[in-house]
mmCIF file of C-alpha atoms and ligand atoms in Angstrom:
data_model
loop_
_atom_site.group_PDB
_atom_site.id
_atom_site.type_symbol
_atom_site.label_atom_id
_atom_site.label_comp_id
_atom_site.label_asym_id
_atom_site.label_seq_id
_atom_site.Cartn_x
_atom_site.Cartn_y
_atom_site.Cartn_z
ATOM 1 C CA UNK A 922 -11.646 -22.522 12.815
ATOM 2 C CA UNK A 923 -13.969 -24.731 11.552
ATOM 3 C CA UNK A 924 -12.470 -28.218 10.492
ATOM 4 C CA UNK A 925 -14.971 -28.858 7.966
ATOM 5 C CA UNK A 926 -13.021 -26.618 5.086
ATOM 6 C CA UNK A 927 -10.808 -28.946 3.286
ATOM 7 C CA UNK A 928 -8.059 -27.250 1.072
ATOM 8 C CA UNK A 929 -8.016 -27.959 -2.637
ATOM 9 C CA UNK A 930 -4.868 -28.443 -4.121
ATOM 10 C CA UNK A 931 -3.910 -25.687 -6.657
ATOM 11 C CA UNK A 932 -2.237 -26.753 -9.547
ATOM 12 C CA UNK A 933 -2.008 -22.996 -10.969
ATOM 13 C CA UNK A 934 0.277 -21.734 -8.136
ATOM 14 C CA UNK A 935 1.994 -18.383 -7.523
ATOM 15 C CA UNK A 936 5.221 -19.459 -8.973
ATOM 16 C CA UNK A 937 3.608 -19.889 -12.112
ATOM 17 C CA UNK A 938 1.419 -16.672 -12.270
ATOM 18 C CA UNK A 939 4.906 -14.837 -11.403
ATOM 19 C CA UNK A 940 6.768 -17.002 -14.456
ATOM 20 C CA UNK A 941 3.676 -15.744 -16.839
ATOM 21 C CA UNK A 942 3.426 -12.409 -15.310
ATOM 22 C CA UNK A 943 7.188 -11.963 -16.046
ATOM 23 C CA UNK A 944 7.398 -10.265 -12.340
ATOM 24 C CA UNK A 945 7.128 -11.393 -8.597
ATOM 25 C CA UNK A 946 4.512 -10.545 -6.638
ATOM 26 C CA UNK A 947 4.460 -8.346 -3.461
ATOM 27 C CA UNK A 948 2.760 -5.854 -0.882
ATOM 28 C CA UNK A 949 3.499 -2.605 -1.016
ATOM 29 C CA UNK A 950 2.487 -1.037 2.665
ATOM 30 C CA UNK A 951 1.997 2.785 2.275
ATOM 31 C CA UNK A 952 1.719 4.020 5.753
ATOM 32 C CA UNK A 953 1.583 8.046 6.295
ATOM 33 C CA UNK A 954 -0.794 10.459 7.674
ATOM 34 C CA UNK A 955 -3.736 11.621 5.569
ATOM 35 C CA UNK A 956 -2.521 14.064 2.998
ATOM 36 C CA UNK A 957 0.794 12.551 3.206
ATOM 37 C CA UNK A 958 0.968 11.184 -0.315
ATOM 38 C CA UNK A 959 0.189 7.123 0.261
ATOM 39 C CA UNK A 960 -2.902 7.563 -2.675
ATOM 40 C CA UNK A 961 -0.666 9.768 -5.460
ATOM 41 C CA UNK A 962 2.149 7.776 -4.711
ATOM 42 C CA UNK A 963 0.292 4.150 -5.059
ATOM 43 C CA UNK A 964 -1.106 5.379 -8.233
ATOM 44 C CA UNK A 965 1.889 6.923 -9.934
ATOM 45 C CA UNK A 966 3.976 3.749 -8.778
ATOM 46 C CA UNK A 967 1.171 1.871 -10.465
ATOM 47 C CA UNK A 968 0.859 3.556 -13.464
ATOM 48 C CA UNK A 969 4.467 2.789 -14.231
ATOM 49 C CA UNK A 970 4.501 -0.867 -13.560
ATOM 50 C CA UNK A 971 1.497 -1.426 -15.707
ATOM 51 C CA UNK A 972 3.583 0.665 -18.537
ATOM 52 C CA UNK A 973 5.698 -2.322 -18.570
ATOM 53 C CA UNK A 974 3.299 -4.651 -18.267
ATOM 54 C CA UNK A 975 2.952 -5.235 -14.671
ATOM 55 C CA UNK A 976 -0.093 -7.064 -12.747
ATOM 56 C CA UNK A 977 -1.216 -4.601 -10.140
ATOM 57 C CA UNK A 978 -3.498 -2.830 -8.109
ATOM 58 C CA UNK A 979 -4.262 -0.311 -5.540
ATOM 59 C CA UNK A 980 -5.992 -0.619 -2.290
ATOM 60 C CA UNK A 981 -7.404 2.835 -0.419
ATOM 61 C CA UNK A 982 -10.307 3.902 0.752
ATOM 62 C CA UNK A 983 -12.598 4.451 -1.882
ATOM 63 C CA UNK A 984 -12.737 1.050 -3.057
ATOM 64 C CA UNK A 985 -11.953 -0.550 0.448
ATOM 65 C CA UNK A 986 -14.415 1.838 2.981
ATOM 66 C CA UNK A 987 -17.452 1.433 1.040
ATOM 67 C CA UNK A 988 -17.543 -2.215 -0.017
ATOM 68 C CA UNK A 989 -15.105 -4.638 1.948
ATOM 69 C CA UNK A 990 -14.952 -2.533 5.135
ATOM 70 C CA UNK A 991 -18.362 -0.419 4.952
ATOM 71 C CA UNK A 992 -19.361 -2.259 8.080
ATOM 72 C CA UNK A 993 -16.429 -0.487 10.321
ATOM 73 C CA UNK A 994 -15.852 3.192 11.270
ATOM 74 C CA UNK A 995 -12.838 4.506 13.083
ATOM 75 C CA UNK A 996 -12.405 3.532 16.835
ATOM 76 C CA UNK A 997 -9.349 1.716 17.337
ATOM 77 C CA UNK A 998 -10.776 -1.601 17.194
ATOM 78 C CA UNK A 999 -12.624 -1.034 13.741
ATOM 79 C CA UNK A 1000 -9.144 0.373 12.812
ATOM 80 C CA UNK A 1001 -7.565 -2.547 13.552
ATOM 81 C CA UNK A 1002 -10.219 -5.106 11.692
ATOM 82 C CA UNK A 1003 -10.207 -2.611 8.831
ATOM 83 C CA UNK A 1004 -6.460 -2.996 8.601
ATOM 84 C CA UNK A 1005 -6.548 -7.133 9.212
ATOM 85 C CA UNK A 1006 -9.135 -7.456 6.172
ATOM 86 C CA UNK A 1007 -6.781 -4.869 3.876
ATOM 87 C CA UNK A 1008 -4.036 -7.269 4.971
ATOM 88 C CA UNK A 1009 -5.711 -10.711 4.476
ATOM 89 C CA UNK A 1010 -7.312 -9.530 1.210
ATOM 90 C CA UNK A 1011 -3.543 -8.039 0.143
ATOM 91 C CA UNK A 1012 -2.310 -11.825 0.498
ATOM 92 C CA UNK A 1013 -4.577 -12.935 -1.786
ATOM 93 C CA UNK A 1014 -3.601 -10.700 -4.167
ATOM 94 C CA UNK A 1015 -0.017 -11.815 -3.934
ATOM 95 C CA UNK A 1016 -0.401 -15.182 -4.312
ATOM 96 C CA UNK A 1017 -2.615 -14.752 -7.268
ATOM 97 C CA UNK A 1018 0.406 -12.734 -8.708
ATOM 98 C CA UNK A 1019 -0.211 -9.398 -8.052
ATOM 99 C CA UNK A 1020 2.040 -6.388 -6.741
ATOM 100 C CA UNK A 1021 -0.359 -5.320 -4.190
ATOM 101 C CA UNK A 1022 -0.794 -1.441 -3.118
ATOM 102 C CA UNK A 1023 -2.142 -0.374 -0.434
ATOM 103 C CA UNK A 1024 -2.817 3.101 1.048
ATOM 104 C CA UNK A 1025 -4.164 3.151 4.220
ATOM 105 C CA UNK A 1026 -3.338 5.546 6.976
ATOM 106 C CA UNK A 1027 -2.508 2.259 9.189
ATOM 107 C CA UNK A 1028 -1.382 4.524 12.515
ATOM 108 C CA UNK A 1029 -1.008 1.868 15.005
ATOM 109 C CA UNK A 1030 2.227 -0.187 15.111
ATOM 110 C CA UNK A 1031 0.782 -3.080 16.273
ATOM 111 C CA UNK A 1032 -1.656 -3.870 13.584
ATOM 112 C CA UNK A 1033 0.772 -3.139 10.606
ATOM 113 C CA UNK A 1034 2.925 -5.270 12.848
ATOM 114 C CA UNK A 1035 0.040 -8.383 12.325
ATOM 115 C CA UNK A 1036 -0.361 -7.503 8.822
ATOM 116 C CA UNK A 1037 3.302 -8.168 8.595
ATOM 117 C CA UNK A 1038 3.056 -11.065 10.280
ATOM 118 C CA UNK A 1039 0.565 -12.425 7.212
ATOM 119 C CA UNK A 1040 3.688 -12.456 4.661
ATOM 120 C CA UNK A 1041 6.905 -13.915 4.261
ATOM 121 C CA UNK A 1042 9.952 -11.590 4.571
ATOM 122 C CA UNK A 1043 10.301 -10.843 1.063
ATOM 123 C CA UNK A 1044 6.826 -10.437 0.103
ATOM 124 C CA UNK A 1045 6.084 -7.399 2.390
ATOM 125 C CA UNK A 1046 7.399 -3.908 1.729
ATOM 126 C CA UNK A 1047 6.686 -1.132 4.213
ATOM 127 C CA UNK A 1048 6.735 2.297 2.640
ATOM 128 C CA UNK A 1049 6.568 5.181 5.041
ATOM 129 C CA UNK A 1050 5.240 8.029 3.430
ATOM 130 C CA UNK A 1051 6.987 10.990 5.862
ATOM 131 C CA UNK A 1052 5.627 14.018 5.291
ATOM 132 C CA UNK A 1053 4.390 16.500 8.752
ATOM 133 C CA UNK A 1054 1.600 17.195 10.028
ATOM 134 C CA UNK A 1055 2.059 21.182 9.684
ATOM 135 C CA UNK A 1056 1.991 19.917 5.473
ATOM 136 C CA UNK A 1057 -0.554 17.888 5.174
ATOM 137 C CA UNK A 1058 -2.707 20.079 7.232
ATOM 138 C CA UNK A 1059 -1.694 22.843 4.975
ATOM 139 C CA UNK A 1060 -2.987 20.320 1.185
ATOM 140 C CA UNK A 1061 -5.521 19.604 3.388
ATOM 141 C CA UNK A 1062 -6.598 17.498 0.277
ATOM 142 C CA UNK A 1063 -9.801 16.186 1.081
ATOM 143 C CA UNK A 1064 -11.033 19.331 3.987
ATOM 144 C CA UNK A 1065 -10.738 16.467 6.544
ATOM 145 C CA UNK A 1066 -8.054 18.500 8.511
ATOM 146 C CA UNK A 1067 -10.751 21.025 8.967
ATOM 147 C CA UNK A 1068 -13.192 19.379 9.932
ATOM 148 C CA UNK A 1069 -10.981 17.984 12.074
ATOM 149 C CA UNK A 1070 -9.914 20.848 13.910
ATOM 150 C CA UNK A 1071 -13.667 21.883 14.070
ATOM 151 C CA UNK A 1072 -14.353 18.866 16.449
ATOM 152 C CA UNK A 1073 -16.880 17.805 13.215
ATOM 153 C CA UNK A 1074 -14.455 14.416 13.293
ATOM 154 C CA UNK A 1075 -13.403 12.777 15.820
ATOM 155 C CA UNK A 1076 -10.713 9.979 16.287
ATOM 156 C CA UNK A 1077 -8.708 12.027 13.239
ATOM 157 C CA UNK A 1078 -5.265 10.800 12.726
ATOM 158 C CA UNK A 1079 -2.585 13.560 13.934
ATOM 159 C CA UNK A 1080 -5.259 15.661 15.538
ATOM 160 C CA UNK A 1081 -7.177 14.019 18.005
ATOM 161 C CA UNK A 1082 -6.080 9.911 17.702
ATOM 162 C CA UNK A 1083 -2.607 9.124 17.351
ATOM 163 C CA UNK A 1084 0.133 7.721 14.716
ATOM 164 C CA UNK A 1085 2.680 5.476 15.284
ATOM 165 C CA UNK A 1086 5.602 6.552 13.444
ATOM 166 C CA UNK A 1087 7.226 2.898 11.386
ATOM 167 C CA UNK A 1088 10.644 1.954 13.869
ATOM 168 C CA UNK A 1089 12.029 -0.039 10.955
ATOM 169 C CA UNK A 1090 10.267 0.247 7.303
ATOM 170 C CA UNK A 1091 11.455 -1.096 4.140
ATOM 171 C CA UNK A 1092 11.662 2.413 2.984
ATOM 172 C CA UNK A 1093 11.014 5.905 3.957
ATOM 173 C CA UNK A 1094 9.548 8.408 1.635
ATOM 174 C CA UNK A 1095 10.140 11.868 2.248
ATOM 175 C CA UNK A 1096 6.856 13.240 0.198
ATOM 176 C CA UNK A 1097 7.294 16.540 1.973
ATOM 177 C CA UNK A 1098 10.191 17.698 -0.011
ATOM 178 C CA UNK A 1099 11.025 15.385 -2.832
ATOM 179 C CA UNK A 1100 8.917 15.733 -6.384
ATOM 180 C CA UNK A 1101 6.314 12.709 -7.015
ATOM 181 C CA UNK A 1102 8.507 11.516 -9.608
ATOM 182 C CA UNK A 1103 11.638 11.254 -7.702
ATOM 183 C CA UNK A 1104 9.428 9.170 -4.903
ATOM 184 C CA UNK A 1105 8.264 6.962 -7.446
ATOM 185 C CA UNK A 1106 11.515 6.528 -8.919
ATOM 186 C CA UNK A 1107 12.516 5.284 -4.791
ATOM 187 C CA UNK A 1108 10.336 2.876 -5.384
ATOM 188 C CA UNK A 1109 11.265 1.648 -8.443
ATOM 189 C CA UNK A 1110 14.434 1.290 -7.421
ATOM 190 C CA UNK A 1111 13.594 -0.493 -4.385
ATOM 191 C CA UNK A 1112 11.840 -3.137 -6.622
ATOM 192 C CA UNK A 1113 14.703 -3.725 -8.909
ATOM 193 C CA UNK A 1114 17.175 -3.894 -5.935
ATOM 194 C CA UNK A 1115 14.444 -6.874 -4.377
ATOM 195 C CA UNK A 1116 14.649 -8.584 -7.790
ATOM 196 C CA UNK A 1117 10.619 -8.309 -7.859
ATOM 197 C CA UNK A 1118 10.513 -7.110 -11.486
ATOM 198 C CA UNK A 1119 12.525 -9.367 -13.696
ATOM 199 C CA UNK A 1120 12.184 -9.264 -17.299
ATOM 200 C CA UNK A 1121 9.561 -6.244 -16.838
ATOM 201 C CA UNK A 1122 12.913 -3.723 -16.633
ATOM 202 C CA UNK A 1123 13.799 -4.468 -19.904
ATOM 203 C CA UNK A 1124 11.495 -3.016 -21.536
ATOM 204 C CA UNK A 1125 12.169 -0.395 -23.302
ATOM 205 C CA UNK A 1126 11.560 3.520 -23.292
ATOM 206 C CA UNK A 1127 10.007 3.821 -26.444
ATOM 207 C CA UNK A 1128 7.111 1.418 -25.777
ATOM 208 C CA UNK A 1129 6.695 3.303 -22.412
ATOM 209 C CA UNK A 1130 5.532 5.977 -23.725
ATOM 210 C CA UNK A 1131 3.360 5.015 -26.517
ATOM 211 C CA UNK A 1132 1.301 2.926 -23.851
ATOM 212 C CA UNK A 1133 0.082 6.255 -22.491
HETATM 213 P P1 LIG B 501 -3.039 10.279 1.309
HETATM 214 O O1 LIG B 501 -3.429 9.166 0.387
HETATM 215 O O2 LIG B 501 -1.790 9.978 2.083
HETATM 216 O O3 LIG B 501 -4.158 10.740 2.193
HETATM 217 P P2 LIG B 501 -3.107 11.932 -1.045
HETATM 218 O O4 LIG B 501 -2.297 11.123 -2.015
HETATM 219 O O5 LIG B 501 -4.598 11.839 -1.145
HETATM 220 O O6 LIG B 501 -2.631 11.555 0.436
HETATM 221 O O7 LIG B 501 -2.699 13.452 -1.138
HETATM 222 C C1 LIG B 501 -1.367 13.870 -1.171
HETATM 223 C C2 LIG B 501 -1.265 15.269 -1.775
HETATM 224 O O8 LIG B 501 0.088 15.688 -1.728
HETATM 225 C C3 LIG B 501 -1.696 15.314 -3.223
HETATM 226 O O9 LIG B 501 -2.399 16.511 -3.448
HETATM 227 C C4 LIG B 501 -0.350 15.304 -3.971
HETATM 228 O O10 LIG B 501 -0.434 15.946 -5.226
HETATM 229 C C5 LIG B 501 0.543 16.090 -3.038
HETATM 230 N N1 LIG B 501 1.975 15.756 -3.131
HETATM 231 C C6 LIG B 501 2.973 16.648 -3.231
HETATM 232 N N2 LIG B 501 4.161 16.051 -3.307
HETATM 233 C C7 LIG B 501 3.944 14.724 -3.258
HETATM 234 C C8 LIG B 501 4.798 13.590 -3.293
HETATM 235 N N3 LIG B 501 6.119 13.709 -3.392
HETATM 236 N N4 LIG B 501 4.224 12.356 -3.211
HETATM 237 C C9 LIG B 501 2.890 12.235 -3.093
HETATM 238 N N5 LIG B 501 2.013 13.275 -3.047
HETATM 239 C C10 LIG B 501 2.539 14.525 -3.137
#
């Protein structure tokens, strides 16, 4: 580390973007295979906290891969540094206020274990998006199963490079069977229940929907 960087003392901190934002700030960890749901979910989540007013925003791929992390493929190791940057950038995001999304396929126990490691107790939420292998194969959203299976990928999560199942997440979504709105309404629950959205749950129905 070099000991030339002097800290500047912040005298906008996060307690005060969370007092203005009328909401805490947090990470929300969406872990899954590809074609589990981690994207839809993030976004529908999203779109309903910024309905009532919530700061937020969604990490995945496509604004992640090619900008932040365009430098990295996916061995292991760049796996691992991809995930430490999506982590590290995540924090910032939390203590300027935000409730963080991300939706990375994050396989390996270990490095979501490091990212967890970044956060206080309270400020990290792992959301397991459980959905099999045999499903997502079959949405096959994006072809990449395909390919997959065609040896044109290689290192291709569930196929040919492994994941890491969560031991102990915050919550597990079962995207397999349940509609997206029932997930989503998981995870709002989940929020409420951590006390992260505060005043935002009063709002009311009405203005919901004219914000749409
Ligand atoms: P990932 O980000 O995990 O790779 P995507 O969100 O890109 O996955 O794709 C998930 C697909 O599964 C989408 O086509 C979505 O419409 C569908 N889907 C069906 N049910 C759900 C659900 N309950 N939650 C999220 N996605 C769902």
């Amino acid at each position: 580390m070099d000991n030339n960087i002097v800290w500047h003392c912040a005298t906008v901190t996060r307690e005060r973007r969370e007092k203005l934002n009328q909401h805490k700030s947090v990470v929300l960890w969406f872990t899954g295979l590809s074609g589990s749901g981690k994207s839809t979910l993030a976004h529908a989540l999203e779109e309903q906290l910024h309905q009532r007013g919530g700061r937020t925003y969604v990490f995945d791929g496509d604004n992640v891969r090619h900008g932040l992390c365009g430098d990295l493929g996916f061995s292991a190791e760049d796996r691992k540094e991809n995930i430490r940057r999506i982590g590290e950038m995540a924090k910032l995001f939390v203590e300027a206020g935000v409730i963080a999304l991300t939706a990375f396929i994050s396989p390996f126990t270990d490095d979501r274990k490091n990212v967890r490691k970044l956060f206080a107790d309270d400020d990290f939420i792992e959301v397991y998006c459980h959905c099999s292998i045999e499903e997502c194969e079959r949405r096959d959203v994006k072809g990449l199963y395909k390919r997959a299976r065609a040896g044109e990928i290689s290192d291709f999560t569930g196929i040919s490079s492994p994941y890491e199942v969560p031991e102990n997440p915050e919550i597990s979504i079962d995207t397999e069977n349940s509609t997206l709105e029932v997930c989503v309404e998981q995870l709002l629950e989940i929020l409420v229940e951590r006390g992260i959205l505060l005043q935002l749950t009063r709002k009311s129905e009405e203005s919901l929907s004219v914000a749409h």
